[in-house]
mmCIF file of C-alpha atoms in Angstrom:
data_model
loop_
_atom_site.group_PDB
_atom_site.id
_atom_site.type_symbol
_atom_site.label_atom_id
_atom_site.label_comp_id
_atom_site.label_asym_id
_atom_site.label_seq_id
_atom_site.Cartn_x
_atom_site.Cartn_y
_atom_site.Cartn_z
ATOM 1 C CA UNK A 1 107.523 40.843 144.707
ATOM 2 C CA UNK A 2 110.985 39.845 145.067
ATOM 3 C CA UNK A 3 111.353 41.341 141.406
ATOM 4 C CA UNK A 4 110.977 44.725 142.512
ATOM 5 C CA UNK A 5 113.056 45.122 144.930
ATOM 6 C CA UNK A 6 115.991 45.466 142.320
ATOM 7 C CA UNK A 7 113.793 48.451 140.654
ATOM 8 C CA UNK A 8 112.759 49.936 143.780
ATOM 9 C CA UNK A 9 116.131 50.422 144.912
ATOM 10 C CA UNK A 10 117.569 51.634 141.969
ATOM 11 C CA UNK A 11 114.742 54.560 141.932
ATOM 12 C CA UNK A 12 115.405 55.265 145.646
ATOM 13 C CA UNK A 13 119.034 55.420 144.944
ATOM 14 C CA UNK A 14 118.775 57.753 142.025
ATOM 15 C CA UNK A 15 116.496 60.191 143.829
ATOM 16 C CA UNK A 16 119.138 60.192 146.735
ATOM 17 C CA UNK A 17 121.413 61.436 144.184
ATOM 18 C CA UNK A 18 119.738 63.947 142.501
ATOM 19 C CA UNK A 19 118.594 65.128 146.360
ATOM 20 C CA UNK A 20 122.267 65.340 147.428
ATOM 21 C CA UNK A 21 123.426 67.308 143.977
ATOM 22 C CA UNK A 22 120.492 69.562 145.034
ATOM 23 C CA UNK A 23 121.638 70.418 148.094
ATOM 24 C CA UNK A 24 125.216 70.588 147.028
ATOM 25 C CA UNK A 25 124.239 73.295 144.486
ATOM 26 C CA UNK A 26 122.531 75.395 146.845
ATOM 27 C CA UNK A 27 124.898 75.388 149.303
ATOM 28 C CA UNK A 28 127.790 76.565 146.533
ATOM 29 C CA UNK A 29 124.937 79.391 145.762
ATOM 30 C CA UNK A 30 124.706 80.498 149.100
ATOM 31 C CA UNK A 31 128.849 80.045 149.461
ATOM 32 C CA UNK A 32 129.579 82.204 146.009
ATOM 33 C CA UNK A 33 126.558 84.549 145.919
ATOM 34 C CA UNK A 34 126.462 85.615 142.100
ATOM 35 C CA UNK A 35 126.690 89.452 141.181
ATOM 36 C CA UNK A 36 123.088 90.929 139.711
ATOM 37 C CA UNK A 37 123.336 89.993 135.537
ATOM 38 C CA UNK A 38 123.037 93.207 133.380
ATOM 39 C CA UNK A 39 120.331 92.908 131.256
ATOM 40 C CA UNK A 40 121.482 91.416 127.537
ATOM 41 C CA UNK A 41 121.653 92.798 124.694
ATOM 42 C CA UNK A 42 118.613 92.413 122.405
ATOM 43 C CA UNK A 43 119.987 90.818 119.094
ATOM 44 C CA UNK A 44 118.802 93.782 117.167
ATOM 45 C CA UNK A 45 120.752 96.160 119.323
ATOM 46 C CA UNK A 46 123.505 93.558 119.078
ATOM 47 C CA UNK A 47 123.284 93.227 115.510
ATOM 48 C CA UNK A 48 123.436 96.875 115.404
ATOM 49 C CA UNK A 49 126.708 97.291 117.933
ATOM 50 C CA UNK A 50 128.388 94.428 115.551
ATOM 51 C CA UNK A 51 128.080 96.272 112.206
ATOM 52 C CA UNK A 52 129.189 99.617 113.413
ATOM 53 C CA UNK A 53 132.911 98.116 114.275
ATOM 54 C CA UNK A 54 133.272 96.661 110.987
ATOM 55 C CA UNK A 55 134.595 99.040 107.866
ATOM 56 C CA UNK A 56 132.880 98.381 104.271
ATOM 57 C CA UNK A 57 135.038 95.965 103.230
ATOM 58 C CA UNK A 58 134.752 94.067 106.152
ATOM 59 C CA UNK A 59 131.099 93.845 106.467
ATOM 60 C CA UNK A 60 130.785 92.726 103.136
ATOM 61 C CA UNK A 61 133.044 90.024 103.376
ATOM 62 C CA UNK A 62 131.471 89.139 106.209
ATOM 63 C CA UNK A 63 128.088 89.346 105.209
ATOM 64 C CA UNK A 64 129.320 87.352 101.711
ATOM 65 C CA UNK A 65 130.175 84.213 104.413
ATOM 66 C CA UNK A 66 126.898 84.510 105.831
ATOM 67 C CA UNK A 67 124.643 84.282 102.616
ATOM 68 C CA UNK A 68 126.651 81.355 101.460
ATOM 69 C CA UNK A 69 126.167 79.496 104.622
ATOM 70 C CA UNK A 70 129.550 78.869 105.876
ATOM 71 C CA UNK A 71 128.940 80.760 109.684
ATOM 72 C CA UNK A 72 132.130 79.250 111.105
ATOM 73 C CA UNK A 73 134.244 81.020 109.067
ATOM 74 C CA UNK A 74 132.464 84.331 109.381
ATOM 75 C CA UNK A 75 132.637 83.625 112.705
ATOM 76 C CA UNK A 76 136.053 83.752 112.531
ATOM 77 C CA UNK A 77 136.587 86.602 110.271
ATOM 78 C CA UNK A 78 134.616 88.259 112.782
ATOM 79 C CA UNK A 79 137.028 87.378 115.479
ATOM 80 C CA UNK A 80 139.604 88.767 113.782
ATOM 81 C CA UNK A 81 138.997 91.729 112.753
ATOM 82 C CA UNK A 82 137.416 92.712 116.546
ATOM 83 C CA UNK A 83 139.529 90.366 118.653
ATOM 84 C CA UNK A 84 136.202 89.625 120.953
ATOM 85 C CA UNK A 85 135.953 86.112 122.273
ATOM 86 C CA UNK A 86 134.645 83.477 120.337
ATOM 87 C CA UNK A 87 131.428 83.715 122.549
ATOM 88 C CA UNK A 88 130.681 87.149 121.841
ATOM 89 C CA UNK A 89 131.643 86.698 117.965
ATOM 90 C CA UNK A 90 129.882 83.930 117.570
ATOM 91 C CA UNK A 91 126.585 86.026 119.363
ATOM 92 C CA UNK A 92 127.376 88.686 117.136
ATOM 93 C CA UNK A 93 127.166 86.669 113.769
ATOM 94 C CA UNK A 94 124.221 85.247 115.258
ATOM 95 C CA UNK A 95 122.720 88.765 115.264
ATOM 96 C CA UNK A 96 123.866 90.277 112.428
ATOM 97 C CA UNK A 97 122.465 86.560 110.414
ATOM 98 C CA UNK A 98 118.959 87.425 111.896
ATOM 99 C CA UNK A 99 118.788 90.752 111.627
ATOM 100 C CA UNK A 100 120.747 91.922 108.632
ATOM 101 C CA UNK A 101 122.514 95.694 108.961
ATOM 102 C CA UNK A 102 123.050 98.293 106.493
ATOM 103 C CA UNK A 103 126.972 99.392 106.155
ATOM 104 C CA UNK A 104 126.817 102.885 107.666
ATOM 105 C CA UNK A 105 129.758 105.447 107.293
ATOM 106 C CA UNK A 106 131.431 106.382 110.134
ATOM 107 C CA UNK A 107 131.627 110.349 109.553
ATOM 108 C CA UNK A 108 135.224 111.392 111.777
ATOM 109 C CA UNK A 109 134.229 114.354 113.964
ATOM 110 C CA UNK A 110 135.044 117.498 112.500
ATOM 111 C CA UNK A 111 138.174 119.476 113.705
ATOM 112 C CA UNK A 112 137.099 123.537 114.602
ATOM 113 C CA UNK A 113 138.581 124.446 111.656
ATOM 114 C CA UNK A 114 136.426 121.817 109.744
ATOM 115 C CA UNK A 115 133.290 123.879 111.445
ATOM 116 C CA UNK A 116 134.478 127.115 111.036
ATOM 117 C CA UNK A 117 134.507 126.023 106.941
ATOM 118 C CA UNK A 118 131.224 125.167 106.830
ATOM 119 C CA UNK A 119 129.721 128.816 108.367
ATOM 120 C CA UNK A 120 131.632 131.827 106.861
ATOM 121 C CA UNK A 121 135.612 131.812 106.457
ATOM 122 C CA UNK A 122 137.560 133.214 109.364
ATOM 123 C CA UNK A 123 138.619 136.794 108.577
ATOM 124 C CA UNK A 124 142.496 137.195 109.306
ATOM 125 C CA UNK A 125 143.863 140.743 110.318
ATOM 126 C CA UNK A 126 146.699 140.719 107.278
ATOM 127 C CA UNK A 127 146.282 140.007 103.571
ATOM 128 C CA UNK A 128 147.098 137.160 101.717
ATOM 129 C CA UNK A 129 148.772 137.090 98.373
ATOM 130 C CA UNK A 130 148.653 134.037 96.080
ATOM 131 C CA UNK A 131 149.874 134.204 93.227
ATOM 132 C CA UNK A 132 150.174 131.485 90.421
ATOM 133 C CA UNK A 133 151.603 131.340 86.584
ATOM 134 C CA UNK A 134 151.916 129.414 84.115
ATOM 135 C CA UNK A 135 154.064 130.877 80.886
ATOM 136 C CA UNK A 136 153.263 134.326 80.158
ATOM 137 C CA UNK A 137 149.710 134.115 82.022
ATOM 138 C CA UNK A 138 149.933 135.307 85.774
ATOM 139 C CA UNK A 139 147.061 135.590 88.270
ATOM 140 C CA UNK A 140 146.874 136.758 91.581
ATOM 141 C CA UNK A 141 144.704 136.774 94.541
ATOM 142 C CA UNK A 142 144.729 138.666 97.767
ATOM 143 C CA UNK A 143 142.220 137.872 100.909
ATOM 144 C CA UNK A 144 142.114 138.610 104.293
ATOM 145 C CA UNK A 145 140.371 134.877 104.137
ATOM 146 C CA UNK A 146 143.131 133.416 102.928
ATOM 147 C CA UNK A 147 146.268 131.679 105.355
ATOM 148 C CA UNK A 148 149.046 129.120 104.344
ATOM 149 C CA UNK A 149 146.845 126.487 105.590
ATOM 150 C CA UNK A 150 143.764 127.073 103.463
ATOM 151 C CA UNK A 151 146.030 128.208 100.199
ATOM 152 C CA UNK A 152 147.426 124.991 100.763
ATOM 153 C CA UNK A 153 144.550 122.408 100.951
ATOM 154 C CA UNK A 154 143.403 124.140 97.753
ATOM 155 C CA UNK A 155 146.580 123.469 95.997
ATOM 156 C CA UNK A 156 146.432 120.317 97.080
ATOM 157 C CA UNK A 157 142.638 119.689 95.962
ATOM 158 C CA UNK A 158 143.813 121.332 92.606
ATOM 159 C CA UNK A 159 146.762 119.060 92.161
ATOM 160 C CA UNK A 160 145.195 116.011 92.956
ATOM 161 C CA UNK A 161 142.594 116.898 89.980
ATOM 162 C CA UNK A 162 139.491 118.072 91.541
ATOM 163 C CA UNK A 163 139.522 121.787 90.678
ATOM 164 C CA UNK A 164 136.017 122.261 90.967
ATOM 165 C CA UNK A 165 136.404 121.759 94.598
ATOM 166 C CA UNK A 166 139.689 123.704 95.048
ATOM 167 C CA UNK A 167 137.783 126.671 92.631
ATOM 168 C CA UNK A 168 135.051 126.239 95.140
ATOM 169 C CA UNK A 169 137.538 126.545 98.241
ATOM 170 C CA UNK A 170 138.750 129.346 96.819
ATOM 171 C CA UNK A 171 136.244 131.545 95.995
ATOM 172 C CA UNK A 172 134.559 130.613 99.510
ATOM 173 C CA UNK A 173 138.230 132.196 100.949
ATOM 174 C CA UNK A 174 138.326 135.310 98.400
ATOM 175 C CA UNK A 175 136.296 137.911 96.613
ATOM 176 C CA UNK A 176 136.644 136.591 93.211
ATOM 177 C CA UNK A 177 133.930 134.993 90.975
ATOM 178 C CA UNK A 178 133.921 131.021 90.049
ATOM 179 C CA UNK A 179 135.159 131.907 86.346
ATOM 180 C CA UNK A 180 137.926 133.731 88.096
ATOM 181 C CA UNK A 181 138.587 131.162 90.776
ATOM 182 C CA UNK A 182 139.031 128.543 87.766
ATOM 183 C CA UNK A 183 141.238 130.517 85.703
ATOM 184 C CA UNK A 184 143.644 130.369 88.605
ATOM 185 C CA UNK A 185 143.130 126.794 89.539
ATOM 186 C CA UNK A 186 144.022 125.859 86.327
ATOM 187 C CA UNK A 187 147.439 127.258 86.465
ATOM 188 C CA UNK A 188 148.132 125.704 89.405
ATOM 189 C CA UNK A 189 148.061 121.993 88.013
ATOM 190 C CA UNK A 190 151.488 120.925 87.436
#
């Protein structure tokens, strides 16, 4: 008997503890009371969140890291390039590891002038003259759909070497054919 005393009072002292840290807990509860969590991400959604703030370059470096194993340091690159906590990157990671993303362009919202491009050109109440030569050969065009702005982003289209576009552009913003629209292009590039 005398051989369990030494047990007995161990156990009793150990479930004193444990009662006391109980209580202890609850009363810091009841002292801090805890604002209502908001409901967590799933990981898909999370997955989903993380890839759209990378570019392309950066979500396949950091999916590279994550097929060869090494998660701490795409954890890190992660990190980086968002400047989240290393909590939240390392949740992210987690994500985008279980439920692998697509890269998805980010298309920038178009400006009105963008839209009004993609309906029919703007008529302006004055004529525009472009004219362009090269040599003897001279060609001109004159639109009321024509302004500074749009003569210019078609020079610039045609001088960066995609005159298909800029012949495009400009018969969109004239009343000349595509044969036409090329001729002039072409005396454009410098």
């Amino acid at each position: 008997m005398e051989s369990l005393v030494v047990p007995v009072l161990i156990l009793l002292a150990v479930v004193a503890g444990v009662t006391v840290a109980y209580r202890a807990g609850r009363k810091r509860k009841a002292a801090h009371p805890s604002t209502p969590a908001q409901p967590a991400a799933t990981s898909q959604e999370l997955a989903r969140a993380a890839a759209d703030r990378l570019s392309e370059e950066e979500h396949r470096r950091l999916y590279a890291l994550i097929a060869q194993g090494q998660a701490m340091a795409a954890i890190k690159l992660y990190y980086e390039i968002t400047g989240e906590g290393l909590r939240a990157s390392r949740d992210a990671v987690g994500a985008l590891a279980a439920h692998p993303q697509p890269y998805r362009r980010h298309e920038p919202p178009q400006s009105v002038q963008e839209e009004d491009d993609d309906d029919e050109p703007q008529r302006f109440p004055y004529r525009y003259r472009a004219i362009a030569s090269k040599g003897d050969v001279t060609r001109e065009v004159s639109s009321n759909m024509l302004n500074d702005e749009i003569y210019g982003r078609i020079r610039t289209l045609a001088r960066s070497g995609d005159t298909e576009a800029a012949a495009n552009a400009l018969t969109r913003h004239s009343d000349i054919s595509l044969t036409q629209a090329r001729e002039f292009i072409a005396l454009l590039d410098d």
